[in-house]
Tab-separated table of C-alpha atoms in Angstrom:
chain	number	residue	atom	x	y	z
F	1	MET	CA	8.762	-8.234	5.705
F	2	THR	CA	6.690	-7.289	2.724
F	3	THR	CA	5.718	-9.606	-0.079
F	4	THR	CA	8.027	-9.820	-3.056
F	5	ALA	CA	5.192	-10.358	-5.523
F	6	ARG	CA	4.560	-7.248	-7.540
F	7	GLY	CA	2.204	-5.812	-10.126
F	8	THR	CA	-1.507	-5.107	-9.935
F	9	ALA	CA	-2.607	-4.672	-13.528
F	10	ARG	CA	-1.733	-5.662	-17.072
F	11	GLU	CA	-1.829	-2.953	-19.664
F	12	THR	CA	-0.531	-3.863	-23.114
F	13	ALA	CA	-0.343	-1.785	-26.232
F	14	THR	CA	-2.262	-2.907	-29.295
F	15	GLY	CA	-2.330	-1.537	-32.792
F	16	PRO	CA	0.186	0.838	-34.323
F	17	ALA	CA	2.484	2.810	-32.107
F	18	PRO	CA	1.220	6.297	-31.280
F	19	ALA	CA	2.860	8.971	-33.334
F	20	GLU	CA	5.736	10.840	-31.824
F	21	PRO	CA	4.782	14.393	-30.859
F	22	VAL	CA	5.843	16.751	-33.634
F	23	PRO	CA	6.816	20.261	-32.592
F	24	VAL	CA	4.460	22.802	-34.128
F	25	PRO	CA	5.325	26.468	-34.128
F	26	ALA	CA	2.983	28.377	-31.888
F	27	ARG	CA	0.598	30.625	-33.763
F	28	SER	CA	-0.340	33.782	-31.994
F	29	ALA	CA	-3.733	35.350	-32.192
F	30	PRO	CA	-4.054	38.777	-33.837
F	31	ASP	CA	-3.736	40.388	-30.432
F	32	GLY	CA	-0.441	38.560	-29.815
F	33	THR	CA	-1.756	35.972	-27.322
F	34	VAL	CA	-1.171	32.217	-27.650
F	35	PRO	CA	-4.353	30.093	-27.896
F	36	ALA	CA	-5.263	28.132	-24.756
F	37	ALA	CA	-5.191	24.835	-26.684
F	38	THR	CA	-1.568	25.464	-27.678
F	39	VAL	CA	-0.610	26.244	-24.092
F	40	ALA	CA	-2.336	23.067	-22.853
F	41	SER	CA	-0.592	20.983	-25.512
F	42	ARG	CA	2.791	22.349	-24.506
F	43	GLY	CA	2.036	21.681	-20.850
F	44	SER	CA	1.091	18.062	-21.563
F	45	GLU	CA	4.261	17.505	-23.565
F	46	ILE	CA	6.435	18.964	-20.817
F	47	ARG	CA	4.702	16.818	-18.200
F	48	ARG	CA	5.159	13.652	-20.286
F	49	ASN	CA	8.870	14.386	-20.632
F	50	GLU	CA	9.165	14.998	-16.893
F	51	LEU	CA	7.364	11.714	-16.215
F	52	ALA	CA	9.697	9.841	-18.578
F	53	THR	CA	12.786	11.340	-16.945
F	54	PHE	CA	11.465	10.583	-13.461
F	55	LEU	CA	10.743	6.939	-14.308
F	56	ARG	CA	14.192	6.452	-15.845
F	57	SER	CA	15.931	8.000	-12.850
F	58	ARG	CA	14.095	5.757	-10.405
F	59	ARG	CA	14.593	2.658	-12.538
F	60	GLU	CA	18.335	3.235	-12.743
F	61	ARG	CA	18.811	3.598	-8.996
F	62	ILE	CA	17.351	0.161	-8.099
F	63	THR	CA	19.618	-2.874	-8.079
F	64	PRO	CA	18.308	-6.280	-9.197
F	65	GLU	CA	18.979	-7.627	-5.710
F	66	GLN	CA	16.504	-5.148	-4.220
F	67	VAL	CA	13.654	-6.738	-6.177
F	68	GLN	CA	14.895	-10.336	-5.912
F	69	LEU	CA	16.241	-10.571	-9.475
F	70	PRO	CA	19.564	-12.146	-10.497
F	71	ARG	CA	22.209	-9.646	-11.579
F	72	GLY	CA	23.771	-11.761	-14.311
F	73	ARG	CA	27.220	-11.272	-15.813
F	74	ARG	CA	26.549	-8.974	-18.755
F	75	ARG	CA	24.498	-6.214	-17.195
F	76	ARG	CA	25.434	-2.839	-18.621
F	77	THR	CA	22.328	-0.868	-17.696
F	78	PRO	CA	22.606	0.888	-14.316
F	79	GLY	CA	19.819	-0.388	-12.143
F	80	LEU	CA	16.933	-2.301	-13.701
F	81	ARG	CA	16.251	-2.852	-17.387
F	82	ARG	CA	13.005	-1.617	-18.920
F	83	GLU	CA	11.795	-5.154	-19.528
F	84	GLU	CA	12.412	-6.001	-15.875
F	85	VAL	CA	10.304	-3.070	-14.688
F	86	ALA	CA	7.583	-4.090	-17.135
F	87	GLN	CA	7.668	-7.693	-15.941
F	88	LEU	CA	7.567	-6.789	-12.255
F	89	SER	CA	4.706	-4.336	-12.868
F	90	ALA	CA	2.782	-6.756	-15.138
F	91	VAL	CA	2.646	-4.358	-18.088
F	92	GLY	CA	3.753	-4.725	-21.689
F	93	VAL	CA	7.414	-4.027	-22.445
F	94	THR	CA	6.529	-1.966	-25.531
F	95	TRP	CA	3.980	0.034	-23.589
F	96	TYR	CA	6.433	0.804	-20.777
F	97	THR	CA	9.090	1.772	-23.343
F	98	TRP	CA	6.661	4.254	-24.897
F	99	LEU	CA	6.035	5.669	-21.434
F	100	GLU	CA	9.765	6.322	-20.946
F	101	GLN	CA	9.862	7.838	-24.435
F	102	ALA	CA	7.255	10.426	-23.374
F	103	ARG	CA	4.707	9.265	-25.938
F	104	ALA	CA	1.116	10.411	-25.632
F	105	ILE	CA	-0.441	7.316	-24.033
F	106	GLN	CA	-2.940	6.966	-21.216
F	107	VAL	CA	-1.878	5.481	-17.880
F	108	SER	CA	-4.383	3.929	-15.477
F	109	GLU	CA	-4.260	4.313	-11.707
F	110	GLN	CA	-3.707	0.554	-11.347
F	111	VAL	CA	-0.600	0.630	-13.524
F	112	LEU	CA	0.775	3.708	-11.758
F	113	ASP	CA	0.313	1.894	-8.448
F	114	ALA	CA	2.183	-1.131	-9.806
F	115	LEU	CA	5.035	1.044	-11.089
F	116	ALA	CA	5.257	2.884	-7.769
F	117	ARG	CA	5.679	-0.380	-5.877
F	118	THR	CA	8.090	-1.893	-8.397
F	119	LEU	CA	10.275	1.226	-8.285
F	120	LEU	CA	10.118	1.291	-4.454
F	121	LEU	CA	8.828	4.868	-4.379
F	122	ASP	CA	8.336	6.551	-1.031
F	123	THR	CA	5.249	8.608	-0.207
F	124	SER	CA	6.529	11.848	-1.761
F	125	GLU	CA	7.803	10.108	-4.899
F	126	ARG	CA	4.525	8.265	-5.334
F	127	ALA	CA	2.564	11.515	-5.101
F	128	HIS	CA	4.916	13.083	-7.658
F	129	LEU	CA	4.399	10.140	-10.037
F	130	PHE	CA	0.619	10.483	-9.955
F	131	GLN	CA	0.825	14.247	-10.341
F	132	LEU	CA	3.044	13.992	-13.422
F	133	ALA	CA	0.671	11.420	-14.918
F	134	GLY	CA	-2.320	13.692	-14.265
F	135	ALA	CA	-4.012	10.997	-12.193
F	136	VAL	CA	-5.542	10.820	-8.726
F	137	ASP	CA	-3.918	8.340	-6.371
F	138	PRO	CA	-6.730	6.046	-5.141
F	139	SER	CA	-4.681	4.569	-2.297
F	140	PRO	CA	-5.426	5.741	1.253
F	141	ALA	CA	-3.908	9.136	1.865
F	142	ALA	CA	-1.322	9.501	4.603
F	143	ARG	CA	-3.749	11.812	6.358
F	144	CYS	CA	-7.391	10.942	5.865
F	145	ALA	CA	-10.001	13.648	6.468
F	146	VAL	CA	-11.670	11.477	9.097
F	147	ILE	CA	-8.435	11.167	11.124
F	148	THR	CA	-8.674	14.226	13.363
F	149	PRO	CA	-6.209	15.193	16.121
F	150	ALA	CA	-8.895	14.218	18.627
F	151	LEU	CA	-9.100	10.703	17.214
F	152	ARG	CA	-5.329	10.347	17.329
F	153	GLN	CA	-5.424	11.375	20.985
F	154	ILE	CA	-8.119	8.767	21.675
F	155	LEU	CA	-5.970	6.079	20.053
F	156	THR	CA	-3.112	7.024	22.367
F	157	ARG	CA	-5.348	7.180	25.457
F	158	LEU	CA	-6.694	3.681	24.752
F	159	GLU	CA	-3.273	2.130	25.282
F	160	PRO	CA	-2.348	-0.501	26.274
F	161	VAL	CA	-5.449	-1.631	24.362
F	162	PRO	CA	-4.403	-2.056	20.712
F	163	ALA	CA	-6.507	0.132	18.421
F	164	CYS	CA	-6.478	1.414	14.868
F	165	ILE	CA	-8.697	3.212	12.377
F	166	GLN	CA	-9.604	1.392	9.179
F	167	ASN	CA	-11.849	2.051	6.225
F	168	SER	CA	-14.106	-0.497	4.540
F	169	ARG	CA	-11.222	-1.662	2.305
F	170	TYR	CA	-9.261	-2.646	5.452
F	171	ASP	CA	-6.701	0.112	4.831
F	172	ILE	CA	-5.042	0.949	8.156
F	173	LEU	CA	-5.272	4.745	8.332
F	174	ALA	CA	-3.922	5.311	11.857
F	175	TYR	CA	-2.932	3.184	14.845
F	176	ASN	CA	-1.451	3.359	18.321
F	177	ARG	CA	1.885	1.966	19.484
F	178	THR	CA	0.481	-1.233	20.936
F	179	TYR	CA	-1.365	-2.092	17.720
F	180	ALA	CA	1.853	-1.478	15.754
F	181	ARG	CA	3.442	-4.441	17.561
F	182	LEU	CA	0.462	-6.714	18.099
F	183	MET	CA	0.738	-8.792	14.892
F	184	MET	CA	4.351	-8.176	13.888
F	185	GLY	CA	7.643	-6.712	15.041
F	186	ASP	CA	6.690	-3.172	14.049
F	187	LEU	CA	3.972	-2.065	11.614
F	188	ASP	CA	5.910	1.163	11.018
F	189	THR	CA	8.363	-0.831	8.896
F	190	ILE	CA	5.616	-1.656	6.374
F	191	PRO	CA	5.200	0.929	3.564
F	192	PRO	CA	1.931	2.903	3.890
F	193	ALA	CA	0.632	1.501	0.585
F	194	ASP	CA	0.922	-2.036	2.050
F	195	ARG	CA	-0.778	-1.283	5.374
F	196	ASN	CA	-3.969	-3.131	4.551
F	197	CYS	CA	-5.233	-5.956	6.766
F	198	VAL	CA	-6.355	-8.149	3.868
F	199	ILE	CA	-3.076	-7.747	1.976
F	200	LEU	CA	-1.082	-8.453	5.133
F	201	ALA	CA	-3.223	-11.463	6.084
F	202	TYR	CA	-2.775	-13.042	2.670
F	203	THR	CA	0.788	-12.063	1.755
F	204	ASN	CA	2.899	-11.093	4.799
F	205	PRO	CA	4.451	-14.139	6.548
F	206	GLU	CA	5.028	-12.369	9.869
F	207	TRP	CA	1.460	-11.029	10.050
F	208	ARG	CA	0.026	-14.427	9.090
F	209	GLU	CA	2.049	-16.304	11.722
F	210	SER	CA	0.626	-14.118	14.475
F	211	ILE	CA	-3.010	-15.009	13.700
F	212	VAL	CA	-3.917	-18.201	15.532
F	213	PHE	CA	-6.898	-19.086	13.335
F	214	ILE	CA	-5.511	-17.865	10.035
F	215	ASP	CA	-7.739	-19.994	7.765
F	216	ASP	CA	-10.948	-18.758	9.391
F	217	THR	CA	-9.626	-15.203	9.385
F	218	MET	CA	-8.801	-15.231	5.656
F	219	ARG	CA	-12.225	-16.612	4.769
F	220	LEU	CA	-14.009	-14.083	6.985
F	221	MET	CA	-12.048	-11.118	5.669
F	222	ALA	CA	-12.690	-12.033	2.035
F	223	ALA	CA	-16.401	-12.444	2.740
F	224	ARG	CA	-16.613	-9.107	4.545
F	225	LEU	CA	-14.619	-7.408	1.800
F	226	ARG	CA	-17.124	-8.675	-0.779
F	227	VAL	CA	-20.023	-7.222	1.224
F	228	SER	CA	-18.296	-3.839	1.471
F	229	MET	CA	-17.282	-3.829	-2.188
F	230	ALA	CA	-20.891	-4.140	-3.347
F	231	GLY	CA	-21.313	-0.417	-2.753
F	232	HIS	CA	-18.097	0.546	-4.559
F	233	LEU	CA	-18.087	-1.508	-7.756
F	234	GLY	CA	-16.057	0.157	-10.475
F	235	GLU	CA	-14.182	2.520	-8.151
F	236	PRO	CA	-10.427	2.573	-8.970
F	237	ALA	CA	-9.209	2.029	-5.407
F	238	TRP	CA	-11.368	-1.067	-4.948
F	239	LYS	CA	-10.490	-2.471	-8.367
F	240	MET	CA	-6.814	-1.898	-7.616
F	241	LEU	CA	-7.040	-3.722	-4.272
F	242	LEU	CA	-8.893	-6.682	-5.760
F	243	LYS	CA	-6.494	-6.936	-8.704
F	244	ARG	CA	-3.498	-6.889	-6.394
F	245	LEU	CA	-4.916	-9.566	-4.080
F	246	ARG	CA	-5.809	-11.852	-6.981
F	247	THR	CA	-2.349	-11.347	-8.489
F	248	GLU	CA	-0.343	-11.916	-5.328
F	249	SER	CA	-2.283	-14.646	-3.522
F	250	ALA	CA	-3.550	-17.952	-4.904
F	251	GLU	CA	-5.307	-18.501	-1.557
F	252	PHE	CA	-7.258	-15.279	-2.012
F	253	ARG	CA	-8.299	-16.204	-5.555
F	254	GLU	CA	-9.625	-19.550	-4.375
F	255	ILE	CA	-11.527	-18.092	-1.408
F	256	TRP	CA	-12.822	-15.060	-3.335
F	257	ASP	CA	-14.267	-17.253	-6.059
F	258	ARG	CA	-16.487	-18.983	-3.491
F	259	TYR	CA	-18.642	-15.818	-3.386
F	260	GLU	CA	-19.182	-16.004	0.352
F	261	VAL	CA	-20.688	-13.024	2.183
F	262	VAL	CA	-20.914	-12.376	5.912
F	263	GLY	CA	-21.694	-9.500	8.264
F	264	ALA	CA	-19.322	-7.840	10.705
F	265	PRO	CA	-20.006	-9.099	14.242
F	266	GLY	CA	-17.545	-8.572	17.044
F	267	LYS	CA	-15.634	-11.674	18.076
F	268	THR	CA	-12.878	-13.006	20.285
F	269	LYS	CA	-9.499	-13.308	18.558
F	270	GLN	CA	-6.149	-14.780	19.480
F	271	PHE	CA	-2.723	-13.579	18.371
F	272	LEU	CA	0.659	-15.147	18.943
F	273	ASN	CA	2.679	-12.021	19.581
F	274	PRO	CA	6.439	-12.112	18.849
F	275	TYR	CA	7.214	-10.205	22.077
F	276	VAL	CA	4.820	-11.481	24.759
F	277	GLY	CA	3.273	-14.703	23.451
F	278	LEU	CA	-0.410	-15.635	23.196
F	279	VAL	CA	-2.896	-12.783	23.595
F	280	THR	CA	-6.695	-13.232	23.626
F	281	VAL	CA	-8.741	-10.115	22.834
F	282	ASP	CA	-12.303	-9.034	22.095
F	283	HIS	CA	-12.624	-7.302	18.723
F	284	THR	CA	-15.011	-4.335	18.594
F	285	ASP	CA	-15.749	-1.928	15.714
F	286	LEU	CA	-16.667	1.663	16.634
F	287	TRP	CA	-18.122	3.325	13.544
F	288	LEU	CA	-16.875	6.848	12.853
F	289	ALA	CA	-18.246	7.606	9.384
F	290	PRO	CA	-20.572	4.813	8.229
F	291	ASP	CA	-20.971	6.360	4.777
F	292	LEU	CA	-17.198	6.074	4.255
F	293	GLY	CA	-16.820	2.802	6.119
F	294	ALA	CA	-14.386	4.369	8.599
F	295	ARG	CA	-14.259	2.638	11.977
F	296	MET	CA	-12.078	2.433	15.047
F	297	VAL	CA	-11.059	-1.169	15.685
F	298	THR	CA	-10.216	-2.045	19.294
F	299	TYR	CA	-8.812	-5.232	20.843
F	300	ALA	CA	-9.688	-5.261	24.539
F	301	PRO	CA	-8.018	-8.051	26.582
F	302	SER	CA	-10.318	-10.996	27.283
F	303	ASP	CA	-8.583	-12.138	30.467
F	304	ASP	CA	-6.127	-10.960	33.111
F	305	GLU	CA	-3.184	-12.754	31.534
F	306	SER	CA	-3.805	-11.050	28.178
F	307	ARG	CA	-4.191	-7.700	29.956
F	308	GLU	CA	-0.796	-8.118	31.609
F	309	ARG	CA	0.795	-9.116	28.314
F	310	LEU	CA	-0.674	-6.103	26.499
F	311	GLU	CA	0.672	-3.856	29.250
F	312	LYS	CA	4.086	-5.440	28.741
F	313	LEU	CA	3.784	-4.957	24.970
F	314	HIS	CA	2.942	-1.288	25.506
F	315	ALA	CA	6.001	-0.903	27.743
F	316	ILE	CA	8.163	-2.453	25.015
F	317	ALA	CA	6.775	0.037	22.501
F	318	LEU	CA	7.445	2.974	24.817
F	319	GLU	CA	10.999	1.783	25.428
F	320	ALA	CA	11.667	1.491	21.687
F	321	GLU	CA	10.221	4.951	21.122
F	322	ALA	CA	12.437	6.429	23.851
F	323	LYS	CA	15.535	4.858	22.305
F	324	GLU	CA	14.676	6.269	18.901
F	325	ALA	CA	14.102	9.722	20.375
F	326	ALA	CA	17.469	9.576	22.121
F	327	ALA	CA	19.176	8.444	18.921
F	328	GLU	CA	17.547	11.270	16.952
F	329	ALA	CA	18.672	13.785	19.546
F	330	GLY	CA	22.190	12.484	18.993
F	331	GLY	CA	21.841	13.023	15.246
F	332	GLY	CA	22.498	9.425	14.278
F	333	ALA	CA	19.051	7.965	13.793
F	334	ASP	CA	17.075	7.138	10.706
F	335	THR	CA	14.040	9.390	11.013
F	336	SER	CA	11.896	7.471	8.535
F	337	ARG	CA	10.036	5.594	11.285
F	338	ALA	CA	9.395	8.723	13.315
F	339	GLN	CA	7.818	10.289	10.248
F	340	ALA	CA	5.577	7.315	9.506
F	341	PRO	CA	2.124	8.891	8.965
F	342	GLY	CA	0.056	6.104	10.494
F	343	ALA	CA	1.792	5.881	13.851
F	344	VAL	CA	0.295	7.699	16.791
């Protein structure tokens, strides 16, 4: 389902290795209190050790097969080796080793994102990783401030018309059941960090196969992304997205380097849906927060045949949801899909 390419940034260590933290006895002030600087230093050291332990624990639980690596005959390390994590995350082996040794080094948001994806962290684990590193996760939050209960209700009421809410980076922040199955078997199966239309269009085979005019779509999306990015140059989330796309897709690199720009007109699109076949829709953007780039994207059917097929697709989604609810009531279902934050 998701692309096997990994890593969004390269961060190598240069110069001498940073000194190991040396325990220093705390010196109390005359009144018996411990200076704030000493307390902060202790807190940083504890957090670095927690981060190191957390990374090791997650590295050791992943098998090589899970990340498409050969096991080999002489593997003694449980899970992945440090050099394998470094390679998959596109960071230096020495630098990653220092990180697991709790050394006092800085970690960028791009590298944390790469590590989170390499180590297959879920939403809670990813948040914990960023918190331990003292960094702010620039990826779209599971619940964006612009996604109100009223908007979620509107998404549901629009069905069987597929609809979602995106920001200017093409992150899919929320969507209804019909949209979840319009361009693939089920969008809920894609990790939240990968629910981005540009990433999916350039790297996900199932998503790409559903788009009838994929070449035109890729060119248009790159051009529109460049226009949007002009107002966010230097922001970590945008830099992280661009780095990932350039790393994982040769097609994106070639198209991006053309420096094309284009506006955002509505247009007719066609999708070859895996459940109901060809669907022709009219794409419309409804702007919710222009300053943030948030918009509701709707795909109204262009003809009666497409309308009937979208109604059938909606019925398929409802049937799948009912089966999952029944399975959960019986206590034997995997609840991960039901808890997916983007689904409405």
